[in-house]
Amino acid sequence: MVWTAQSKSNLSIKTITEQIIQAGQLSRREHLQLTSVILSDSKLSSEDRRQINLVFDYLQTGRLKLAD
């Protein structure tokens, strides 16, 4: 499942990534969505790209858990 233009407009990437970081966990669905966005949308702002990379960095360093 990928994000559509409609679902991306409902919540900003910054809002979504802040919610993920605050919750301390990343669902597999959210992981897939963020991965899809970063790989498919070359029009991402540098700030959006930075926010997504921050989530992945936190996941890699153990500051976030990957939830099922």
Coordinates of C-alpha atoms in Angstrom, one line a residue:
M1 CA 0.0 0.0 0.0
V2 CA 1.4 3.4 -0.9
W3 CA 0.3 6.8 0.0
T4 CA -1.8 8.6 -2.5
A5 CA -1.8 12.3 -3.2
Q6 CA -5.0 12.6 -1.2
S7 CA -3.6 10.9 1.9
K8 CA -0.4 12.9 1.8
S9 CA -2.4 16.1 1.8
N10 CA -4.4 15.1 4.8
L11 CA -1.3 15.0 7.1
S12 CA 2.0 16.6 6.4
I13 CA 5.1 14.4 6.5
K14 CA 6.4 16.5 9.4
T15 CA 3.2 15.8 11.4
I16 CA 3.4 12.1 10.7
T17 CA 7.1 11.8 11.5
E18 CA 6.6 13.8 14.7
Q19 CA 3.8 11.4 15.8
I20 CA 6.0 8.4 15.1
I21 CA 8.9 9.8 17.1
Q22 CA 6.6 10.8 20.0
A23 CA 5.0 7.3 20.0
G24 CA 8.4 5.6 20.0
Q25 CA 7.4 3.1 17.4
L26 CA 6.9 2.7 13.7
S27 CA 4.3 0.3 12.3
R28 CA 5.2 -1.7 9.3
R29 CA 2.5 0.1 7.4
E30 CA 4.1 3.5 8.3
H31 CA 7.5 2.1 7.3
L32 CA 6.2 1.1 3.9
Q33 CA 4.5 4.5 3.4
L34 CA 7.6 6.5 4.3
T35 CA 9.7 4.2 2.1
S36 CA 7.3 4.6 -0.8
V37 CA 7.2 8.4 -0.5
I38 CA 11.0 8.8 -0.4
L39 CA 11.6 6.4 -3.3
S40 CA 8.8 7.7 -5.6
D41 CA 8.4 11.4 -5.0
S42 CA 11.4 13.4 -6.3
K43 CA 9.5 16.6 -5.5
L44 CA 10.0 16.1 -1.7
S45 CA 11.3 19.2 0.0
S46 CA 14.6 18.9 1.7
E47 CA 12.8 19.3 5.1
D48 CA 10.4 16.4 4.3
R49 CA 13.4 14.2 3.2
R50 CA 15.2 15.2 6.4
Q51 CA 12.2 14.3 8.6
I52 CA 11.8 10.8 7.0
N53 CA 15.6 10.2 7.3
L54 CA 15.4 11.1 11.0
V55 CA 12.7 8.4 11.5
F56 CA 14.9 5.8 9.7
D57 CA 18.0 6.9 11.7
Y58 CA 16.0 6.5 15.0
L59 CA 14.9 3.1 13.9
Q60 CA 18.4 2.0 13.0
T61 CA 19.9 3.2 16.3
G62 CA 17.1 1.6 18.4
R63 CA 15.4 4.8 19.5
L64 CA 12.3 3.6 17.7
K65 CA 10.8 0.1 17.7
L66 CA 9.3 -1.5 14.6
A67 CA 5.8 -2.7 15.6
D68 CA 3.7 -5.2 13.8

